[in-house]
């Protein structure tokens, strides 16, 4: 799998306020208590790990970063997620 952000080009420059907002939202320390495993493509893992190691914020781990991304995804898509679930839900004894 190749991570393709913008076809045939590079990313535009990012302002300091945008970087600060991103860091506060996604790269904040968070305790993760589960030992559950989720498998992601190795290139995504490597990209995320490079970012987390480079920022070197105490308490921020790969797990906390990915958890922050997932929490935001759920916040933004909860209604659609529930709709998809409800459409596919089958009664256990029905």
PDB file of N, CA and C in Angstrom:
ATOM      1  N   UNK A   1       0.844  -1.173   0.000  1.00  0.00           N
ATOM      2  CA  UNK A   1       0.000   0.000   0.000  1.00  0.00           C
ATOM      3  C   UNK A   1       0.890   1.236   0.000  1.00  0.00           C
ATOM      4  N   UNK A   2       0.544   2.209  -0.807  1.00  0.00           N
ATOM      5  CA  UNK A   2       1.255   3.470  -0.853  1.00  0.00           C
ATOM      6  C   UNK A   2       0.341   4.559  -0.340  1.00  0.00           C
ATOM      7  N   UNK A   3       0.878   5.425   0.500  1.00  0.00           N
ATOM      8  CA  UNK A   3       0.094   6.541   1.012  1.00  0.00           C
ATOM      9  C   UNK A   3       0.163   7.657  -0.015  1.00  0.00           C
ATOM     10  N   UNK A   4      -0.977   7.967  -0.595  1.00  0.00           N
ATOM     11  CA  UNK A   4      -1.021   9.008  -1.611  1.00  0.00           C
ATOM     12  C   UNK A   4      -1.898  10.131  -1.074  1.00  0.00           C
ATOM     13  N   UNK A   5      -1.284  11.266  -0.790  1.00  0.00           N
ATOM     14  CA  UNK A   5      -2.011  12.386  -0.221  1.00  0.00           C
ATOM     15  C   UNK A   5      -2.517  13.300  -1.327  1.00  0.00           C
ATOM     16  N   UNK A   6      -1.620  13.718  -2.192  1.00  0.00           N
ATOM     17  CA  UNK A   6      -1.992  14.578  -3.315  1.00  0.00           C
ATOM     18  C   UNK A   6      -1.357  13.994  -4.563  1.00  0.00           C
ATOM     19  N   UNK A   7      -2.186  13.691  -5.534  1.00  0.00           N
ATOM     20  CA  UNK A   7      -1.705  13.060  -6.747  1.00  0.00           C
ATOM     21  C   UNK A   7      -0.751  13.984  -7.504  1.00  0.00           C
ATOM     22  N   UNK A   8       0.452  13.484  -7.743  1.00  0.00           N
ATOM     23  CA  UNK A   8       1.412  14.181  -8.589  1.00  0.00           C
ATOM     24  C   UNK A   8       1.983  15.456  -8.016  1.00  0.00           C
ATOM     25  N   UNK A   9       1.900  15.674  -6.719  1.00  0.00           N
ATOM     26  CA  UNK A   9       2.441  16.909  -6.176  1.00  0.00           C
ATOM     27  C   UNK A   9       2.826  16.782  -4.727  1.00  0.00           C
ATOM     28  N   UNK A  10       3.259  17.884  -4.174  1.00  0.00           N
ATOM     29  CA  UNK A  10       3.638  17.897  -2.772  1.00  0.00           C
ATOM     30  C   UNK A  10       2.590  18.678  -1.976  1.00  0.00           C
ATOM     31  N   UNK A  11       2.667  18.566  -0.675  1.00  0.00           N
ATOM     32  CA  UNK A  11       1.710  19.251   0.186  1.00  0.00           C
ATOM     33  C   UNK A  11       2.025  20.738   0.274  1.00  0.00           C
ATOM     34  N   UNK A  12       1.000  21.569   0.376  1.00  0.00           N
ATOM     35  CA  UNK A  12       1.240  22.999   0.563  1.00  0.00           C
ATOM     36  C   UNK A  12       1.808  23.257   1.955  1.00  0.00           C
ATOM     37  N   UNK A  13       2.453  24.401   2.167  1.00  0.00           N
ATOM     38  CA  UNK A  13       3.001  24.722   3.483  1.00  0.00           C
ATOM     39  C   UNK A  13       1.890  24.804   4.532  1.00  0.00           C
ATOM     40  N   UNK A  14       2.262  24.525   5.754  1.00  0.00           N
ATOM     41  CA  UNK A  14       1.311  24.533   6.856  1.00  0.00           C
ATOM     42  C   UNK A  14       1.686  25.642   7.831  1.00  0.00           C
ATOM     43  N   UNK A  15       0.712  26.453   8.239  1.00  0.00           N
ATOM     44  CA  UNK A  15       0.964  27.537   9.174  1.00  0.00           C
ATOM     45  C   UNK A  15       1.129  27.047  10.599  1.00  0.00           C
ATOM     46  N   UNK A  16       1.735  27.889  11.434  1.00  0.00           N
ATOM     47  CA  UNK A  16       1.973  27.514  12.821  1.00  0.00           C
ATOM     48  C   UNK A  16       0.693  27.226  13.585  1.00  0.00           C
ATOM     49  N   UNK A  17      -0.360  28.005  13.374  1.00  0.00           N
ATOM     50  CA  UNK A  17      -1.603  27.776  14.109  1.00  0.00           C
ATOM     51  C   UNK A  17      -2.226  26.434  13.731  1.00  0.00           C
ATOM     52  N   UNK A  18      -2.115  26.068  12.460  1.00  0.00           N
ATOM     53  CA  UNK A  18      -2.643  24.780  12.014  1.00  0.00           C
ATOM     54  C   UNK A  18      -1.847  23.636  12.637  1.00  0.00           C
ATOM     55  N   UNK A  19      -0.515  23.797  12.705  1.00  0.00           N
ATOM     56  CA  UNK A  19       0.331  22.770  13.325  1.00  0.00           C
ATOM     57  C   UNK A  19       0.025  22.653  14.820  1.00  0.00           C
ATOM     58  N   UNK A  20      -0.141  23.783  15.489  1.00  0.00           N
ATOM     59  CA  UNK A  20      -0.451  23.767  16.924  1.00  0.00           C
ATOM     60  C   UNK A  20      -1.811  23.116  17.186  1.00  0.00           C
ATOM     61  N   UNK A  21      -2.792  23.429  16.355  1.00  0.00           N
ATOM     62  CA  UNK A  21      -4.124  22.841  16.488  1.00  0.00           C
ATOM     63  C   UNK A  21      -4.051  21.325  16.305  1.00  0.00           C
ATOM     64  N   UNK A  22      -3.313  20.879  15.297  1.00  0.00           N
ATOM     65  CA  UNK A  22      -3.161  19.450  15.038  1.00  0.00           C
ATOM     66  C   UNK A  22      -2.474  18.759  16.216  1.00  0.00           C
ATOM     67  N   UNK A  23      -1.399  19.355  16.698  1.00  0.00           N
ATOM     68  CA  UNK A  23      -0.654  18.771  17.815  1.00  0.00           C
ATOM     69  C   UNK A  23      -1.537  18.650  19.051  1.00  0.00           C
ATOM     70  N   UNK A  24      -2.292  19.704  19.347  1.00  0.00           N
ATOM     71  CA  UNK A  24      -3.170  19.674  20.521  1.00  0.00           C
ATOM     72  C   UNK A  24      -4.259  18.611  20.367  1.00  0.00           C
ATOM     73  N   UNK A  25      -4.789  18.479  19.165  1.00  0.00           N
ATOM     74  CA  UNK A  25      -5.903  17.562  18.913  1.00  0.00           C
ATOM     75  C   UNK A  25      -5.459  16.099  18.888  1.00  0.00           C
ATOM     76  N   UNK A  26      -4.341  15.809  18.252  1.00  0.00           N
ATOM     77  CA  UNK A  26      -3.958  14.428  18.006  1.00  0.00           C
ATOM     78  C   UNK A  26      -2.697  13.950  18.733  1.00  0.00           C
ATOM     79  N   UNK A  27      -1.815  14.851  19.096  1.00  0.00           N
ATOM     80  CA  UNK A  27      -0.544  14.446  19.691  1.00  0.00           C
ATOM     81  C   UNK A  27      -0.452  14.894  21.148  1.00  0.00           C
ATOM     82  N   UNK A  28      -1.495  14.609  21.891  1.00  0.00           N
ATOM     83  CA  UNK A  28      -1.539  14.917  23.310  1.00  0.00           C
ATOM     84  C   UNK A  28      -1.374  13.628  24.100  1.00  0.00           C
ATOM     85  N   UNK A  29      -0.723  13.710  25.253  1.00  0.00           N
ATOM     86  CA  UNK A  29      -0.555  12.507  26.073  1.00  0.00           C
ATOM     87  C   UNK A  29      -1.913  11.893  26.427  1.00  0.00           C
ATOM     88  N   UNK A  30      -1.972  10.575  26.384  1.00  0.00           N
ATOM     89  CA  UNK A  30      -3.199   9.853  26.707  1.00  0.00           C
ATOM     90  C   UNK A  30      -2.787   8.464  27.183  1.00  0.00           C
ATOM     91  N   UNK A  31      -3.397   8.028  28.257  1.00  0.00           N
ATOM     92  CA  UNK A  31      -3.113   6.688  28.749  1.00  0.00           C
ATOM     93  C   UNK A  31      -3.985   5.687  27.999  1.00  0.00           C
ATOM     94  N   UNK A  32      -3.362   4.667  27.475  1.00  0.00           N
ATOM     95  CA  UNK A  32      -4.108   3.589  26.835  1.00  0.00           C
ATOM     96  C   UNK A  32      -3.907   2.342  27.680  1.00  0.00           C
ATOM     97  N   UNK A  33      -5.002   1.751  28.099  1.00  0.00           N
ATOM     98  CA  UNK A  33      -4.941   0.657  29.063  1.00  0.00           C
ATOM     99  C   UNK A  33      -5.128  -0.724  28.454  1.00  0.00           C
ATOM    100  N   UNK A  34      -5.501  -0.819  27.229  1.00  0.00           N
ATOM    101  CA  UNK A  34      -5.809  -2.108  26.622  1.00  0.00           C
ATOM    102  C   UNK A  34      -4.571  -2.710  25.973  1.00  0.00           C
ATOM    103  N   UNK A  35      -4.559  -4.011  25.933  1.00  0.00           N
ATOM    104  CA  UNK A  35      -3.490  -4.704  25.231  1.00  0.00           C
ATOM    105  C   UNK A  35      -4.039  -5.380  23.974  1.00  0.00           C
ATOM    106  N   UNK A  36      -5.181  -4.881  23.487  1.00  0.00           N
ATOM    107  CA  UNK A  36      -5.775  -5.424  22.266  1.00  0.00           C
ATOM    108  C   UNK A  36      -4.913  -5.046  21.077  1.00  0.00           C
ATOM    109  N   UNK A  37      -4.899  -5.910  20.093  1.00  0.00           N
ATOM    110  CA  UNK A  37      -4.090  -5.649  18.906  1.00  0.00           C
ATOM    111  C   UNK A  37      -4.973  -5.347  17.715  1.00  0.00           C
ATOM    112  N   UNK A  38      -4.518  -4.397  16.921  1.00  0.00           N
ATOM    113  CA  UNK A  38      -5.147  -4.052  15.653  1.00  0.00           C
ATOM    114  C   UNK A  38      -4.018  -3.987  14.641  1.00  0.00           C
ATOM    115  N   UNK A  39      -4.224  -4.586  13.498  1.00  0.00           N
ATOM    116  CA  UNK A  39      -3.189  -4.611  12.480  1.00  0.00           C
ATOM    117  C   UNK A  39      -3.458  -3.534  11.434  1.00  0.00           C
ATOM    118  N   UNK A  40      -2.413  -2.774  11.124  1.00  0.00           N
ATOM    119  CA  UNK A  40      -2.496  -1.739  10.089  1.00  0.00           C
ATOM    120  C   UNK A  40      -1.353  -1.994   9.107  1.00  0.00           C
ATOM    121  N   UNK A  41      -1.492  -1.505   7.879  1.00  0.00           N
ATOM    122  CA  UNK A  41      -0.413  -1.693   6.902  1.00  0.00           C
ATOM    123  C   UNK A  41       0.918  -1.143   7.431  1.00  0.00           C
ATOM    124  N   UNK A  42       1.986  -1.835   7.117  1.00  0.00           N
ATOM    125  CA  UNK A  42       3.299  -1.475   7.656  1.00  0.00           C
ATOM    126  C   UNK A  42       3.750  -0.073   7.260  1.00  0.00           C
ATOM    127  N   UNK A  43       3.373   0.395   6.066  1.00  0.00           N
ATOM    128  CA  UNK A  43       3.791   1.749   5.682  1.00  0.00           C
ATOM    129  C   UNK A  43       3.056   2.813   6.500  1.00  0.00           C
ATOM    130  N   UNK A  44       1.794   2.557   6.847  1.00  0.00           N
ATOM    131  CA  UNK A  44       1.076   3.487   7.733  1.00  0.00           C
ATOM    132  C   UNK A  44       1.713   3.483   9.118  1.00  0.00           C
ATOM    133  N   UNK A  45       2.022   2.305   9.607  1.00  0.00           N
ATOM    134  CA  UNK A  45       2.664   2.188  10.918  1.00  0.00           C
ATOM    135  C   UNK A  45       3.972   2.977  10.929  1.00  0.00           C
ATOM    136  N   UNK A  46       4.775   2.800   9.901  1.00  0.00           N
ATOM    137  CA  UNK A  46       6.073   3.487   9.820  1.00  0.00           C
ATOM    138  C   UNK A  46       5.896   5.004   9.769  1.00  0.00           C
ATOM    139  N   UNK A  47       4.916   5.469   8.993  1.00  0.00           N
ATOM    140  CA  UNK A  47       4.667   6.909   8.892  1.00  0.00           C
ATOM    141  C   UNK A  47       4.235   7.485  10.228  1.00  0.00           C
ATOM    142  N   UNK A  48       3.255   6.840  10.865  1.00  0.00           N
ATOM    143  CA  UNK A  48       2.774   7.312  12.165  1.00  0.00           C
ATOM    144  C   UNK A  48       3.887   7.263  13.211  1.00  0.00           C
ATOM    145  N   UNK A  49       4.663   6.194  13.209  1.00  0.00           N
ATOM    146  CA  UNK A  49       5.738   6.046  14.190  1.00  0.00           C
ATOM    147  C   UNK A  49       6.797   7.129  14.009  1.00  0.00           C
ATOM    148  N   UNK A  50       7.136   7.456  12.761  1.00  0.00           N
ATOM    149  CA  UNK A  50       8.113   8.528  12.509  1.00  0.00           C
ATOM    150  C   UNK A  50       7.627   9.846  13.084  1.00  0.00           C
ATOM    151  N   UNK A  51       6.342  10.155  12.878  1.00  0.00           N
ATOM    152  CA  UNK A  51       5.788  11.407  13.388  1.00  0.00           C
ATOM    153  C   UNK A  51       5.851  11.431  14.908  1.00  0.00           C
ATOM    154  N   UNK A  52       5.393  10.375  15.545  1.00  0.00           N
ATOM    155  CA  UNK A  52       5.359  10.330  17.008  1.00  0.00           C
ATOM    156  C   UNK A  52       6.773  10.439  17.584  1.00  0.00           C
ATOM    157  N   UNK A  53       7.732   9.728  16.988  1.00  0.00           N
ATOM    158  CA  UNK A  53       9.113   9.791  17.476  1.00  0.00           C
ATOM    159  C   UNK A  53       9.722  11.171  17.252  1.00  0.00           C
ATOM    160  N   UNK A  54       9.394  11.793  16.126  1.00  0.00           N
ATOM    161  CA  UNK A  54       9.984  13.089  15.799  1.00  0.00           C
ATOM    162  C   UNK A  54       9.500  14.192  16.729  1.00  0.00           C
ATOM    163  N   UNK A  55       8.199  14.192  17.062  1.00  0.00           N
ATOM    164  CA  UNK A  55       7.696  15.254  17.939  1.00  0.00           C
ATOM    165  C   UNK A  55       8.163  15.055  19.372  1.00  0.00           C
ATOM    166  N   UNK A  56       8.390  13.812  19.771  1.00  0.00           N
ATOM    167  CA  UNK A  56       8.945  13.480  21.087  1.00  0.00           C
ATOM    168  C   UNK A  56       8.257  14.221  22.229  1.00  0.00           C
ATOM    169  N   UNK A  57       6.938  14.178  22.263  1.00  0.00           N
ATOM    170  CA  UNK A  57       6.172  14.791  23.341  1.00  0.00           C
ATOM    171  C   UNK A  57       6.003  13.746  24.437  1.00  0.00           C
ATOM    172  N   UNK A  58       6.414  14.060  25.665  1.00  0.00           N
ATOM    173  CA  UNK A  58       6.281  13.078  26.748  1.00  0.00           C
ATOM    174  C   UNK A  58       4.832  12.600  26.891  1.00  0.00           C
ATOM    175  N   UNK A  59       4.661  11.296  26.998  1.00  0.00           N
ATOM    176  CA  UNK A  59       3.337  10.709  27.163  1.00  0.00           C
ATOM    177  C   UNK A  59       2.620  10.400  25.869  1.00  0.00           C
ATOM    178  N   UNK A  60       3.155  10.857  24.744  1.00  0.00           N
ATOM    179  CA  UNK A  60       2.526  10.580  23.451  1.00  0.00           C
ATOM    180  C   UNK A  60       3.172   9.327  22.868  1.00  0.00           C
ATOM    181  N   UNK A  61       2.331   8.362  22.552  1.00  0.00           N
ATOM    182  CA  UNK A  61       2.798   7.112  21.964  1.00  0.00           C
ATOM    183  C   UNK A  61       2.056   6.879  20.656  1.00  0.00           C
ATOM    184  N   UNK A  62       2.467   5.880  19.938  1.00  0.00           N
ATOM    185  CA  UNK A  62       1.758   5.519  18.723  1.00  0.00           C
ATOM    186  C   UNK A  62       0.308   5.182  19.057  1.00  0.00           C
ATOM    187  N   UNK A  63       0.096   4.463  20.151  1.00  0.00           N
ATOM    188  CA  UNK A  63      -1.264   4.105  20.569  1.00  0.00           C
ATOM    189  C   UNK A  63      -2.102   5.336  20.888  1.00  0.00           C
ATOM    190  N   UNK A  64      -1.536   6.295  21.611  1.00  0.00           N
ATOM    191  CA  UNK A  64      -2.316   7.493  21.957  1.00  0.00           C
ATOM    192  C   UNK A  64      -2.637   8.311  20.713  1.00  0.00           C
ATOM    193  N   UNK A  65      -1.711   8.372  19.765  1.00  0.00           N
ATOM    194  CA  UNK A  65      -1.940   9.101  18.519  1.00  0.00           C
ATOM    195  C   UNK A  65      -3.071   8.466  17.714  1.00  0.00           C
ATOM    196  N   UNK A  66      -3.005   7.164  17.529  1.00  0.00           N
ATOM    197  CA  UNK A  66      -4.039   6.477  16.752  1.00  0.00           C
ATOM    198  C   UNK A  66      -5.379   6.527  17.478  1.00  0.00           C
ATOM    199  N   UNK A  67      -5.368   6.426  18.807  1.00  0.00           N
ATOM    200  CA  UNK A  67      -6.608   6.540  19.580  1.00  0.00           C
ATOM    201  C   UNK A  67      -7.244   7.902  19.367  1.00  0.00           C
ATOM    202  N   UNK A  68      -6.447   8.965  19.363  1.00  0.00           N
ATOM    203  CA  UNK A  68      -6.970  10.317  19.124  1.00  0.00           C
ATOM    204  C   UNK A  68      -7.613  10.426  17.741  1.00  0.00           C
ATOM    205  N   UNK A  69      -6.981   9.836  16.747  1.00  0.00           N
ATOM    206  CA  UNK A  69      -7.538   9.854  15.392  1.00  0.00           C
ATOM    207  C   UNK A  69      -8.873   9.108  15.368  1.00  0.00           C
ATOM    208  N   UNK A  70      -8.934   7.955  16.018  1.00  0.00           N
ATOM    209  CA  UNK A  70     -10.168   7.168  16.038  1.00  0.00           C
ATOM    210  C   UNK A  70     -11.286   7.881  16.795  1.00  0.00           C
ATOM    211  N   UNK A  71     -10.965   8.515  17.912  1.00  0.00           N
ATOM    212  CA  UNK A  71     -11.978   9.261  18.672  1.00  0.00           C
ATOM    213  C   UNK A  71     -12.578  10.364  17.811  1.00  0.00           C
ATOM    214  N   UNK A  72     -11.737  11.094  17.101  1.00  0.00           N
ATOM    215  CA  UNK A  72     -12.223  12.168  16.227  1.00  0.00           C
ATOM    216  C   UNK A  72     -13.078  11.598  15.097  1.00  0.00           C
ATOM    217  N   UNK A  73     -12.660  10.484  14.533  1.00  0.00           N
ATOM    218  CA  UNK A  73     -13.437   9.836  13.469  1.00  0.00           C
ATOM    219  C   UNK A  73     -14.830   9.470  13.987  1.00  0.00           C
ATOM    220  N   UNK A  74     -14.888   8.900  15.168  1.00  0.00           N
ATOM    221  CA  UNK A  74     -16.184   8.519  15.748  1.00  0.00           C
ATOM    222  C   UNK A  74     -17.034   9.754  16.016  1.00  0.00           C
ATOM    223  N   UNK A  75     -16.432  10.807  16.576  1.00  0.00           N
ATOM    224  CA  UNK A  75     -17.163  12.065  16.820  1.00  0.00           C
ATOM    225  C   UNK A  75     -17.789  12.605  15.536  1.00  0.00           C
ATOM    226  N   UNK A  76     -17.022  12.594  14.467  1.00  0.00           N
ATOM    227  CA  UNK A  76     -17.481  13.173  13.203  1.00  0.00           C
ATOM    228  C   UNK A  76     -18.445  12.261  12.435  1.00  0.00           C
ATOM    229  N   UNK A  77     -18.422  10.969  12.729  1.00  0.00           N
ATOM    230  CA  UNK A  77     -19.193  10.028  11.921  1.00  0.00           C
ATOM    231  C   UNK A  77     -20.148   9.149  12.725  1.00  0.00           C
ATOM    232  N   UNK A  78     -20.428   9.499  13.968  1.00  0.00           N
ATOM    233  CA  UNK A  78     -21.243   8.650  14.839  1.00  0.00           C
ATOM    234  C   UNK A  78     -22.617   8.367  14.252  1.00  0.00           C
ATOM    235  N   UNK A  79     -23.274   9.365  13.700  1.00  0.00           N
ATOM    236  CA  UNK A  79     -24.614   9.174  13.144  1.00  0.00           C
ATOM    237  C   UNK A  79     -24.586   8.183  11.983  1.00  0.00           C
ATOM    238  N   UNK A  80     -23.642   8.361  11.066  1.00  0.00           N
ATOM    239  CA  UNK A  80     -23.533   7.446   9.928  1.00  0.00           C
ATOM    240  C   UNK A  80     -23.149   6.048  10.394  1.00  0.00           C
ATOM    241  N   UNK A  81     -22.245   5.965  11.366  1.00  0.00           N
ATOM    242  CA  UNK A  81     -21.832   4.661  11.881  1.00  0.00           C
ATOM    243  C   UNK A  81     -23.017   3.926  12.493  1.00  0.00           C
ATOM    244  N   UNK A  82     -23.824   4.653  13.279  1.00  0.00           N
ATOM    245  CA  UNK A  82     -24.997   4.027  13.892  1.00  0.00           C
ATOM    246  C   UNK A  82     -25.981   3.594  12.822  1.00  0.00           C
ATOM    247  N   UNK A  83     -26.161   4.412  11.785  1.00  0.00           N
ATOM    248  CA  UNK A  83     -27.054   4.055  10.686  1.00  0.00           C
ATOM    249  C   UNK A  83     -26.616   2.792   9.979  1.00  0.00           C
ATOM    250  N   UNK A  84     -25.332   2.679   9.694  1.00  0.00           N
ATOM    251  CA  UNK A  84     -24.799   1.478   9.045  1.00  0.00           C
ATOM    252  C   UNK A  84     -25.003   0.267   9.943  1.00  0.00           C
ATOM    253  N   UNK A  85     -24.723   0.431  11.225  1.00  0.00           N
ATOM    254  CA  UNK A  85     -24.914  -0.669  12.174  1.00  0.00           C
ATOM    255  C   UNK A  85     -26.380  -1.080  12.225  1.00  0.00           C
ATOM    256  N   UNK A  86     -27.268  -0.099  12.382  1.00  0.00           N
ATOM    257  CA  UNK A  86     -28.700  -0.390  12.478  1.00  0.00           C
ATOM    258  C   UNK A  86     -29.221  -1.092  11.225  1.00  0.00           C
ATOM    259  N   UNK A  87     -28.727  -0.675  10.046  1.00  0.00           N
ATOM    260  CA  UNK A  87     -29.159  -1.299   8.788  1.00  0.00           C
ATOM    261  C   UNK A  87     -28.720  -2.750   8.683  1.00  0.00           C
ATOM    262  N   UNK A  88     -27.653  -3.098   9.359  1.00  0.00           N
ATOM    263  CA  UNK A  88     -27.102  -4.449   9.247  1.00  0.00           C
ATOM    264  C   UNK A  88     -27.304  -5.295  10.493  1.00  0.00           C
ATOM    265  N   UNK A  89     -27.928  -4.714  11.492  1.00  0.00           N
ATOM    266  CA  UNK A  89     -28.147  -5.409  12.752  1.00  0.00           C
ATOM    267  C   UNK A  89     -29.179  -6.521  12.584  1.00  0.00           C
ATOM    268  N   UNK A  90     -28.892  -7.666  13.115  1.00  0.00           N
ATOM    269  CA  UNK A  90     -29.822  -8.790  13.083  1.00  0.00           C
ATOM    270  C   UNK A  90     -30.089  -9.220  14.519  1.00  0.00           C
ATOM    271  N   UNK A  91     -31.322  -9.445  14.821  1.00  0.00           N
ATOM    272  CA  UNK A  91     -31.694  -9.926  16.143  1.00  0.00           C
ATOM    273  C   UNK A  91     -31.041 -11.282  16.396  1.00  0.00           C
ATOM    274  N   UNK A  92     -30.562 -11.464  17.593  1.00  0.00           N
ATOM    275  CA  UNK A  92     -29.875 -12.697  17.931  1.00  0.00           C
ATOM    276  C   UNK A  92     -30.810 -13.898  17.842  1.00  0.00           C
ATOM    277  N   UNK A  93     -32.056 -13.752  18.301  1.00  0.00           N
ATOM    278  CA  UNK A  93     -32.987 -14.872  18.313  1.00  0.00           C
ATOM    279  C   UNK A  93     -34.192 -14.613  17.400  1.00  0.00           C
ATOM    280  N   UNK A  94     -34.021 -13.733  16.416  1.00  0.00           N
ATOM    281  CA  UNK A  94     -35.126 -13.351  15.561  1.00  0.00           C
ATOM    282  C   UNK A  94     -35.214 -14.163  14.352  1.00  0.00           C
TER     283      UNK A  94
END
